[in-house]
Tab-separated table of C-alpha atoms and ligand atoms in Angstrom:
chain	number	residue	atom	x	y	z
A	1	MET	CA	-10.130	-2.351	-19.694
A	2	ASN	CA	-7.125	-4.691	-19.836
A	3	ALA	CA	-4.820	-3.839	-22.709
A	4	THR	CA	-2.066	-5.667	-24.508
A	5	PRO	CA	1.501	-4.271	-24.468
A	6	ASP	CA	1.151	-3.366	-28.163
A	7	GLN	CA	-1.759	-1.047	-27.444
A	8	ALA	CA	0.302	0.848	-24.890
A	9	MET	CA	3.050	2.262	-27.052
A	10	ASP	CA	1.870	5.840	-27.781
A	11	HIS	CA	3.024	8.710	-25.575
A	12	LEU	CA	0.977	9.087	-22.385
A	13	ASP	CA	0.254	11.805	-19.842
A	14	CYS	CA	1.176	9.431	-17.017
A	15	VAL	CA	2.235	5.893	-16.207
A	16	VAL	CA	1.170	4.633	-12.780
A	17	VAL	CA	3.512	1.920	-11.505
A	18	GLY	CA	1.668	-0.312	-9.018
A	19	GLY	CA	-1.992	-1.270	-8.729
A	20	GLY	CA	-2.549	-1.326	-4.963
A	21	PRO	CA	-4.880	1.210	-3.274
A	22	GLY	CA	-2.454	4.099	-3.998
A	23	GLY	CA	-1.952	3.384	-7.694
A	24	LEU	CA	-5.579	2.401	-8.355
A	25	THR	CA	-6.861	5.615	-6.755
A	26	ALA	CA	-4.469	7.712	-8.845
A	27	ALA	CA	-5.630	5.868	-11.971
A	28	ILE	CA	-9.340	6.357	-11.145
A	29	TYR	CA	-8.716	10.101	-10.782
A	30	LEU	CA	-6.636	10.316	-13.986
A	31	ALA	CA	-9.368	8.418	-15.853
A	32	ARG	CA	-12.017	10.853	-14.632
A	33	PHE	CA	-9.765	13.766	-15.659
A	34	ARG	CA	-9.786	12.056	-19.095
A	35	ARG	CA	-6.028	11.789	-19.110
A	36	ARG	CA	-4.089	9.345	-21.230
A	37	PHE	CA	-2.510	6.923	-18.789
A	38	ALA	CA	-1.468	3.344	-18.241
A	39	LEU	CA	-1.421	1.504	-14.925
A	40	VAL	CA	1.066	-1.374	-14.718
A	41	ASP	CA	0.729	-3.804	-11.826
A	42	ALA	CA	2.759	-6.827	-10.783
A	43	GLY	CA	-0.196	-8.039	-8.668
A	44	GLU	CA	1.389	-8.225	-5.206
A	45	SER	CA	-0.529	-5.597	-3.275
A	46	ARG	CA	-0.063	-5.626	0.488
A	47	ALA	CA	-3.780	-4.988	0.679
A	48	SER	CA	-4.397	-8.497	-0.667
A	49	TRP	CA	-3.009	-9.803	2.646
A	50	ILE	CA	-5.721	-8.119	4.706
A	51	PRO	CA	-8.172	-10.787	5.904
A	52	ARG	CA	-10.689	-8.100	6.937
A	53	SER	CA	-10.048	-4.438	7.701
A	54	HIS	CA	-12.253	-2.849	10.336
A	55	ASN	CA	-10.554	0.552	10.458
A	56	HIS	CA	-10.986	1.610	6.828
A	57	PRO	CA	-13.720	4.288	6.807
A	58	GLY	CA	-16.944	3.604	4.945
A	59	PHE	CA	-17.177	-0.122	5.671
A	60	PRO	CA	-19.032	-0.527	8.987
A	61	GLN	CA	-18.914	-4.337	8.705
A	62	GLY	CA	-15.256	-4.277	7.598
A	63	VAL	CA	-13.881	-5.137	4.185
A	64	GLY	CA	-11.485	-7.808	2.930
A	65	GLY	CA	-8.342	-6.579	1.168
A	66	THR	CA	-8.992	-8.477	-2.063
A	67	GLU	CA	-12.608	-7.313	-2.101
A	68	LEU	CA	-11.496	-3.689	-1.706
A	69	LEU	CA	-8.979	-4.044	-4.561
A	70	GLN	CA	-11.629	-5.716	-6.716
A	71	ARG	CA	-14.092	-2.861	-6.076
A	72	MET	CA	-11.451	-0.304	-7.040
A	73	ARG	CA	-10.536	-2.206	-10.220
A	74	GLU	CA	-14.226	-2.385	-11.057
A	75	GLN	CA	-14.536	1.382	-10.561
A	76	LEU	CA	-11.543	1.942	-12.826
A	77	GLY	CA	-13.156	-0.463	-15.289
A	78	ASN	CA	-16.094	1.968	-15.683
A	79	HIS	CA	-13.627	4.125	-17.595
A	80	GLU	CA	-11.424	3.437	-20.537
A	81	GLY	CA	-7.733	3.332	-19.725
A	82	ARG	CA	-4.857	0.963	-19.985
A	83	VAL	CA	-4.376	-1.558	-17.233
A	84	LEU	CA	-1.399	-3.801	-17.858
A	85	SER	CA	-0.333	-6.843	-15.844
A	86	GLY	CA	3.402	-7.187	-15.324
A	87	THR	CA	6.428	-5.338	-14.060
A	88	ILE	CA	8.108	-2.083	-14.970
A	89	SER	CA	11.765	-3.060	-14.896
A	90	SER	CA	13.326	0.385	-15.379
A	91	VAL	CA	12.431	4.072	-15.599
A	92	THR	CA	14.685	6.413	-17.550
A	93	CYS	CA	14.501	10.205	-17.369
A	94	ARG	CA	14.835	11.468	-20.966
A	95	PRO	CA	16.622	14.727	-21.876
A	96	ASP	CA	13.277	16.386	-22.798
A	97	GLY	CA	11.962	15.836	-19.245
A	98	THR	CA	9.702	12.886	-20.145
A	99	PHE	CA	10.085	9.286	-18.983
A	100	ALA	CA	10.677	5.939	-20.681
A	101	LEU	CA	9.533	2.856	-18.783
A	102	LYS	CA	10.604	-0.651	-19.720
A	103	TYR	CA	7.619	-2.999	-19.747
A	104	GLY	CA	8.398	-6.537	-20.909
A	105	ARG	CA	9.936	-6.234	-24.349
A	106	GLY	CA	8.255	-2.874	-24.940
A	107	THR	CA	8.636	0.689	-23.696
A	108	LEU	CA	6.011	3.086	-22.386
A	109	THR	CA	6.720	6.815	-22.588
A	110	ALA	CA	4.981	9.486	-20.555
A	111	ASP	CA	5.218	13.063	-19.294
A	112	HIS	CA	4.664	11.893	-15.711
A	113	VAL	CA	5.217	8.829	-13.572
A	114	ILE	CA	3.556	7.881	-10.295
A	115	LEU	CA	5.478	5.281	-8.303
A	116	ALA	CA	3.036	3.381	-6.041
A	117	THR	CA	5.123	0.258	-5.643
A	118	GLY	CA	4.548	-0.367	-1.918
A	119	VAL	CA	6.654	-2.321	0.562
A	120	VAL	CA	7.176	-6.007	1.409
A	121	ASP	CA	6.777	-7.131	5.032
A	122	VAL	CA	9.552	-9.109	6.686
A	123	GLU	CA	7.732	-12.239	7.797
A	124	PRO	CA	8.826	-14.076	10.950
A	125	PRO	CA	10.839	-17.247	10.244
A	126	LEU	CA	8.072	-19.438	11.619
A	127	PRO	CA	6.427	-22.491	10.048
A	128	ASN	CA	3.661	-21.447	7.597
A	129	ALA	CA	4.160	-17.755	8.428
A	130	LEU	CA	2.667	-16.545	5.123
A	131	GLU	CA	-0.442	-18.692	5.508
A	132	ALA	CA	-0.757	-17.493	9.124
A	133	VAL	CA	-0.685	-13.824	7.973
A	134	ARG	CA	-3.321	-14.479	5.296
A	135	ARG	CA	-5.560	-16.105	7.913
A	136	GLY	CA	-5.022	-13.213	10.328
A	137	LEU	CA	-3.259	-15.511	12.845
A	138	VAL	CA	-0.075	-13.445	12.582
A	139	ARG	CA	-0.848	-9.730	12.471
A	140	GLN	CA	1.262	-6.962	10.933
A	141	CYS	CA	-0.439	-3.716	11.848
A	142	PRO	CA	-1.509	-2.737	15.393
A	143	ILE	CA	-2.804	0.625	14.123
A	144	CYS	CA	-5.182	-1.370	11.903
A	145	ASP	CA	-6.487	-3.983	14.296
A	146	ALA	CA	-5.346	-3.534	17.942
A	147	TYR	CA	-8.951	-2.521	18.686
A	148	GLU	CA	-10.002	-6.102	17.917
A	149	MET	CA	-7.393	-7.312	20.461
A	150	ILE	CA	-8.635	-5.477	23.580
A	151	ASP	CA	-7.718	-7.523	26.702
A	152	ALA	CA	-6.221	-10.295	24.550
A	153	LYS	CA	-3.088	-12.240	25.449
A	154	LEU	CA	-0.523	-11.210	22.836
A	155	VAL	CA	2.948	-12.095	21.613
A	156	VAL	CA	4.985	-9.467	19.761
A	157	ILE	CA	7.791	-10.920	17.650
A	158	GLY	CA	10.608	-8.411	17.526
A	159	ARG	CA	13.467	-6.838	19.379
A	160	GLY	CA	15.214	-3.546	19.939
A	161	GLU	CA	13.423	-0.208	19.926
A	162	LYS	CA	11.045	-1.228	17.144
A	163	GLY	CA	9.868	-4.385	18.897
A	164	LEU	CA	9.414	-2.553	22.190
A	165	GLY	CA	7.646	0.343	20.434
A	166	GLU	CA	5.049	-2.034	18.995
A	167	ALA	CA	4.626	-3.811	22.342
A	168	LEU	CA	4.117	-0.458	24.119
A	169	PHE	CA	1.565	0.632	21.475
A	170	LEU	CA	-0.403	-2.580	22.099
A	171	ARG	CA	-0.019	-2.169	25.867
A	172	SER	CA	-2.736	0.497	25.846
A	173	TYR	CA	-5.152	-2.191	24.620
A	174	THR	CA	-4.147	-5.121	26.799
A	175	SER	CA	-2.065	-5.865	29.895
A	176	ASP	CA	-0.767	-9.275	28.757
A	177	ILE	CA	2.125	-8.918	26.307
A	178	THR	CA	5.242	-11.037	25.735
A	179	LEU	CA	8.043	-9.795	23.494
A	180	VAL	CA	9.579	-12.820	21.727
A	181	THR	CA	12.940	-12.299	20.003
A	182	LEU	CA	13.182	-15.751	18.288
A	183	GLY	CA	16.554	-16.460	19.902
A	184	GLU	CA	18.103	-13.063	19.094
A	185	PRO	CA	19.368	-10.677	21.818
A	186	LEU	CA	16.674	-8.291	23.089
A	187	ASP	CA	18.967	-5.375	22.292
A	188	LEU	CA	17.434	-2.708	24.550
A	189	SER	CA	19.170	0.182	26.289
A	190	PRO	CA	18.902	0.274	30.111
A	191	ALA	CA	16.338	3.087	29.801
A	192	ASN	CA	14.192	1.004	27.421
A	193	MET	CA	14.560	-2.074	29.635
A	194	ALA	CA	13.169	0.042	32.471
A	195	ARG	CA	10.245	1.213	30.270
A	196	MET	CA	9.485	-2.384	29.341
A	197	GLU	CA	9.528	-3.554	32.963
A	198	GLU	CA	7.449	-0.593	34.106
A	199	ALA	CA	4.833	-1.507	31.483
A	200	GLY	CA	4.798	-5.122	32.702
A	201	ILE	CA	5.885	-6.520	29.310
A	202	ARG	CA	7.671	-9.882	29.500
A	203	ALA	CA	10.571	-10.772	27.181
A	204	VAL	CA	11.667	-14.225	25.954
A	205	GLU	CA	14.991	-14.537	24.109
A	206	THR	CA	14.836	-18.336	23.678
A	207	PRO	CA	14.332	-19.726	20.117
A	208	VAL	CA	10.827	-20.914	19.159
A	209	THR	CA	10.683	-24.606	18.231
A	210	ASP	CA	7.010	-25.152	17.452
A	211	ILE	CA	3.685	-23.434	16.867
A	212	ALA	CA	0.388	-25.167	17.486
A	213	VAL	CA	-2.572	-23.926	15.442
A	214	GLU	CA	-6.050	-24.840	16.622
A	215	GLY	CA	-8.822	-23.959	14.204
A	216	ASN	CA	-8.646	-20.246	13.584
A	217	ARG	CA	-6.141	-19.354	16.290
A	218	ILE	CA	-2.513	-19.961	17.166
A	219	ALA	CA	-2.887	-21.806	20.464
A	220	ARG	CA	0.654	-22.297	21.680
A	221	LEU	CA	4.331	-21.416	21.121
A	222	ALA	CA	6.922	-23.938	22.277
A	223	PHE	CA	10.428	-22.680	23.154
A	224	ALA	CA	13.815	-24.447	23.018
A	225	ASP	CA	14.065	-24.545	26.824
A	226	GLY	CA	10.826	-26.553	27.094
A	227	MET	CA	8.627	-23.583	28.064
A	228	GLU	CA	5.221	-23.266	26.355
A	229	THR	CA	2.975	-20.206	26.115
A	230	THR	CA	-0.663	-20.031	25.103
A	231	PHE	CA	-2.052	-16.745	23.773
A	232	ASP	CA	-4.627	-15.207	21.478
A	233	SER	CA	-2.597	-13.665	18.678
A	234	ILE	CA	0.898	-12.817	17.402
A	235	TYR	CA	2.066	-9.461	16.072
A	236	SER	CA	5.151	-9.389	13.888
A	237	ALA	CA	7.264	-6.278	14.417
A	238	LEU	CA	10.078	-7.172	12.038
A	239	GLY	CA	9.598	-4.233	9.675
A	240	PHE	CA	9.500	-4.152	5.871
A	241	HIS	CA	11.605	-3.727	2.751
A	242	PRO	CA	10.533	-0.842	0.488
A	243	ARG	CA	10.056	-1.774	-3.186
A	244	ALA	CA	12.353	1.117	-4.076
A	245	ASP	CA	14.518	-0.400	-6.810
A	246	LEU	CA	13.056	1.840	-9.525
A	247	ALA	CA	13.368	4.904	-7.285
A	248	ALA	CA	17.001	4.086	-6.530
A	249	MET	CA	17.714	3.460	-10.229
A	250	MET	CA	16.317	6.902	-11.044
A	251	GLY	CA	18.356	8.552	-8.295
A	252	LEU	CA	15.292	9.820	-6.392
A	253	ARG	CA	15.901	11.277	-2.962
A	254	LEU	CA	15.210	8.540	-0.408
A	255	HIS	CA	14.600	8.753	3.316
A	256	GLU	CA	16.918	6.830	5.656
A	257	ASP	CA	14.204	4.139	5.907
A	258	GLY	CA	14.745	3.510	2.162
A	259	ARG	CA	11.414	5.060	1.130
A	260	ILE	CA	10.781	7.996	-1.181
A	261	VAL	CA	10.783	11.595	0.036
A	262	THR	CA	7.935	13.696	-1.414
A	263	ASP	CA	6.535	17.169	-0.880
A	264	ASP	CA	2.895	17.958	0.008
A	265	HIS	CA	1.860	17.373	-3.623
A	266	GLN	CA	3.515	13.929	-3.725
A	267	ARG	CA	6.246	15.303	-5.994
A	268	THR	CA	9.587	13.509	-5.695
A	269	SER	CA	13.030	15.052	-6.195
A	270	ILE	CA	12.725	14.545	-9.988
A	271	ASP	CA	10.351	16.886	-11.820
A	272	GLY	CA	7.343	15.006	-13.222
A	273	CYS	CA	7.861	11.956	-11.013
A	274	TYR	CA	5.419	11.407	-8.135
A	275	ALA	CA	5.112	8.766	-5.415
A	276	ALA	CA	2.144	7.552	-3.351
A	277	GLY	CA	1.345	4.973	-0.688
A	278	ASP	CA	3.566	2.796	1.480
A	279	ILE	CA	6.621	3.535	-0.703
A	280	VAL	CA	6.486	7.118	0.619
A	281	THR	CA	7.868	7.722	4.106
A	282	GLY	CA	4.946	7.980	6.519
A	283	LEU	CA	1.964	6.003	7.756
A	284	ASN	CA	1.244	2.698	5.986
A	285	GLN	CA	-2.532	2.754	5.717
A	286	LEU	CA	-5.104	2.202	2.990
A	287	GLY	CA	-6.594	5.666	3.419
A	288	VAL	CA	-3.180	7.364	3.316
A	289	ALA	CA	-2.206	5.516	0.105
A	290	MET	CA	-5.515	6.498	-1.494
A	291	ALA	CA	-5.241	10.141	-0.437
A	292	GLN	CA	-1.689	10.374	-1.780
A	293	GLY	CA	-2.813	8.816	-5.081
A	294	GLU	CA	-5.534	11.491	-5.318
A	295	ILE	CA	-3.114	14.321	-4.546
A	296	ALA	CA	-0.591	13.119	-7.137
A	297	ALA	CA	-3.243	12.729	-9.861
A	298	VAL	CA	-4.716	16.185	-9.184
A	299	ASP	CA	-1.292	17.829	-9.290
A	300	ILE	CA	-0.476	16.131	-12.604
A	301	HIS	CA	-3.833	17.161	-14.078
A	302	ASN	CA	-3.309	20.762	-12.969
A	303	ARG	CA	0.207	20.823	-14.442
A	304	LEU	CA	-1.138	19.570	-17.754
A	305	ARG	CA	-4.020	22.071	-17.654
A	306	ALA	CA	-1.562	24.909	-17.107
A	307	ARG	CA	0.534	23.661	-20.023
A	308	GLU	CA	-2.457	23.235	-22.323
A	309	GLY	CA	-4.101	26.594	-21.578
A	310	LEU	CA	-7.833	26.903	-20.935
A	311	LYS	CA	-9.647	24.137	-22.790
A	312	LEU	CA	-13.414	24.546	-23.059
A	313	ALA	CA	-15.561	21.479	-23.559
A	314	SER	CA	-18.103	21.606	-26.348
A	315	ALA	CA	-20.773	19.167	-27.445
A	316	ARG	CA	-18.851	18.808	-30.706
A	317	ASP	CA	-15.574	18.142	-28.916
A	318	PRO	CA	-16.010	14.844	-27.054
A	319	ALA	CA	-13.266	13.101	-25.084
A	320	PRO	CA	-11.019	10.862	-27.176
A	321	PRO	CA	-12.961	7.615	-27.666
A	322	ALA	CA	-10.284	5.542	-25.940
A	323	PHE	CA	-10.736	7.497	-22.710
A	324	ARG	CA	-14.453	8.250	-22.711
A	325	GLN	CA	-16.456	6.986	-19.762
A	326	ARG	CA	-18.863	4.194	-20.570
A	327	VAL	CA	-22.323	5.561	-19.749
A	328	PRO	CA	-25.026	2.951	-19.131
A	329	GLU	CA	-27.837	3.257	-21.693
A	330	ASP	CA	-30.461	3.901	-19.013
A	331	ALA	CA	-28.408	6.652	-17.308
A	332	PRO	CA	-30.297	9.946	-16.811
A	333	ALA	CA	-29.322	12.908	-18.984
A	334	ALA	CA	-26.502	15.024	-17.551
A	335	GLU	CA	-27.556	17.971	-15.372
A	336	ALA	CA	-25.635	21.183	-14.735
A	337	GLN	CA	-23.547	20.848	-11.570
A	338	PRO	CA	-21.981	23.694	-9.622
A	339	ALA	CA	-18.177	23.745	-9.612
A	340	GLU	CA	-16.572	22.725	-6.282
B	401	FAD	C1	-1.700	-8.121	7.009
B	401	FAD	C2	-1.955	-6.662	6.720
B	401	FAD	C3	-3.097	-6.060	7.224
B	401	FAD	C4	-3.333	-4.709	6.961
B	401	FAD	N1	-4.479	-4.154	7.437
B	401	FAD	C5	-4.757	-2.873	7.161
B	401	FAD	C6	-5.978	-2.274	7.652
B	401	FAD	O1	-6.801	-2.930	8.298
B	401	FAD	N2	-6.174	-0.957	7.392
B	401	FAD	C7	-5.272	-0.199	6.680
B	401	FAD	O2	-5.531	1.001	6.484
B	401	FAD	N3	-4.147	-0.758	6.190
B	401	FAD	C8	-3.867	-2.055	6.403
B	401	FAD	N4	-2.701	-2.601	5.916
B	401	FAD	C9	-1.770	-1.747	5.133
B	401	FAD	C10	-2.235	-1.607	3.669
B	401	FAD	O3	-2.387	-2.898	3.104
B	401	FAD	C11	-1.218	-0.799	2.882
B	401	FAD	O4	-1.018	0.444	3.532
B	401	FAD	C12	-1.692	-0.534	1.450
B	401	FAD	O5	-1.904	-1.750	0.756
B	401	FAD	C13	-0.642	0.314	0.691
B	401	FAD	O6	-1.052	0.499	-0.631
B	401	FAD	P1	0.010	0.818	-1.803
B	401	FAD	O7	-0.798	1.051	-3.022
B	401	FAD	O8	0.958	1.853	-1.358
B	401	FAD	O9	0.901	-0.500	-1.946
B	401	FAD	P2	0.474	-1.995	-2.253
B	401	FAD	O10	-0.924	-2.262	-1.849
B	401	FAD	O11	1.521	-2.874	-1.664
B	401	FAD	O12	0.547	-2.090	-3.858
B	401	FAD	C14	1.755	-1.941	-4.547
B	401	FAD	C15	1.603	-2.625	-5.911
B	401	FAD	O13	2.696	-2.238	-6.758
B	401	FAD	C16	3.103	-3.377	-7.497
B	401	FAD	N5	4.472	-3.161	-7.955
B	401	FAD	C17	5.602	-2.994	-7.232
B	401	FAD	N6	6.666	-2.777	-8.041
B	401	FAD	C18	6.188	-2.802	-9.301
B	401	FAD	C19	6.797	-2.661	-10.590
B	401	FAD	N7	8.118	-2.409	-10.717
B	401	FAD	N8	6.018	-2.772	-11.706
B	401	FAD	C20	4.682	-2.994	-11.576
B	401	FAD	N9	4.055	-3.141	-10.392
B	401	FAD	C21	4.796	-3.053	-9.265
B	401	FAD	C22	2.982	-4.516	-6.495
B	401	FAD	O14	2.972	-5.789	-7.136
B	401	FAD	C23	1.644	-4.161	-5.814
B	401	FAD	O15	0.550	-4.723	-6.514
B	401	FAD	C24	-2.417	-3.951	6.172
B	401	FAD	C25	-1.269	-4.572	5.652
B	401	FAD	C26	-1.036	-5.910	5.930
B	401	FAD	C27	0.189	-6.578	5.340
């Protein structure tokens, strides 16, 4: 499945930029539509940070982020297609409406592009923060895992409306929440201060000087004024930076949060360019990224079908060898299936 840059030089139906859940889903669909595509991935999926997801449908025992990505890559590997490791450093819209994408020293050209480049979380400036996120000791996503924190004693790192919003979301799961600003001002309006107090959420504006980890939990935060707090888990509510450099370079319409604006078909403001997943304004979830990847791939396939006219398959007209599905030798003969 993995290709070299040299193999990827002929004109494609689509280049998918990003190999997280959004991009991989789009690629699986394009492969099954027998489209000529390449997926280019820099290998920094947010999903790889998920220790174990318990809210992603279809996995009653939960699923680790890297395992999920591996399963999706394996599914894509059942099909021929081009999967390239590395970074797309620029996308140029060409006068004929197609796209040129800079990949290393080479260029990929395609009729369509799907940007599924994701976002990067702002990690709290705490010792070993990245390791703590990987181990699930610092959490990023209450929608994903607040259920596992029912009645727990929680710290939310954040301030302002965003920090309070996350604390209030968690407040419906537990009564014991402290908002920790890491020495910054709390920055709440009088009305929001009143909401916070009414909800019984404490706030600490003193800098954090130390974190004690015991086994698989963060046991204690020490503050500059000598106070110490023990608790069960930390949520970071510091937001994220969209990986929107390509989108900005292309002049795509962006939302005020820096992410890409799309329509219901995942089309961006430039014809032929699509976006899916966390890089699109909306809910940052595995299932949403996957669904948007599906929608984008289907729309591209339908556009190409309309352009190509009705193409009828015949036994003498197989798919191009480079994009034909590998069928196991012991697979049963194909049966007629009704159209959906
Ligand atoms: C700690 C944590 C826990 C989470 N838990 C859950 C959960 O339980 N349930 C849930 O639904 N969601 C969860 N999420 C959110 C989920 O991980 C994201 O919503 C999902 O990964 C988004 O997928 P994506 O494909 O849009 O982006 P990503 O998964 O971030 O993938 C984007 C990919 O694009 C690549 N890329 C970027 N720019 C380029 C470029 N120029 N060229 C080539 N490649 C590029 C990146 O390297 C990356 O591999 C969690 C997130 C975190 C951080």
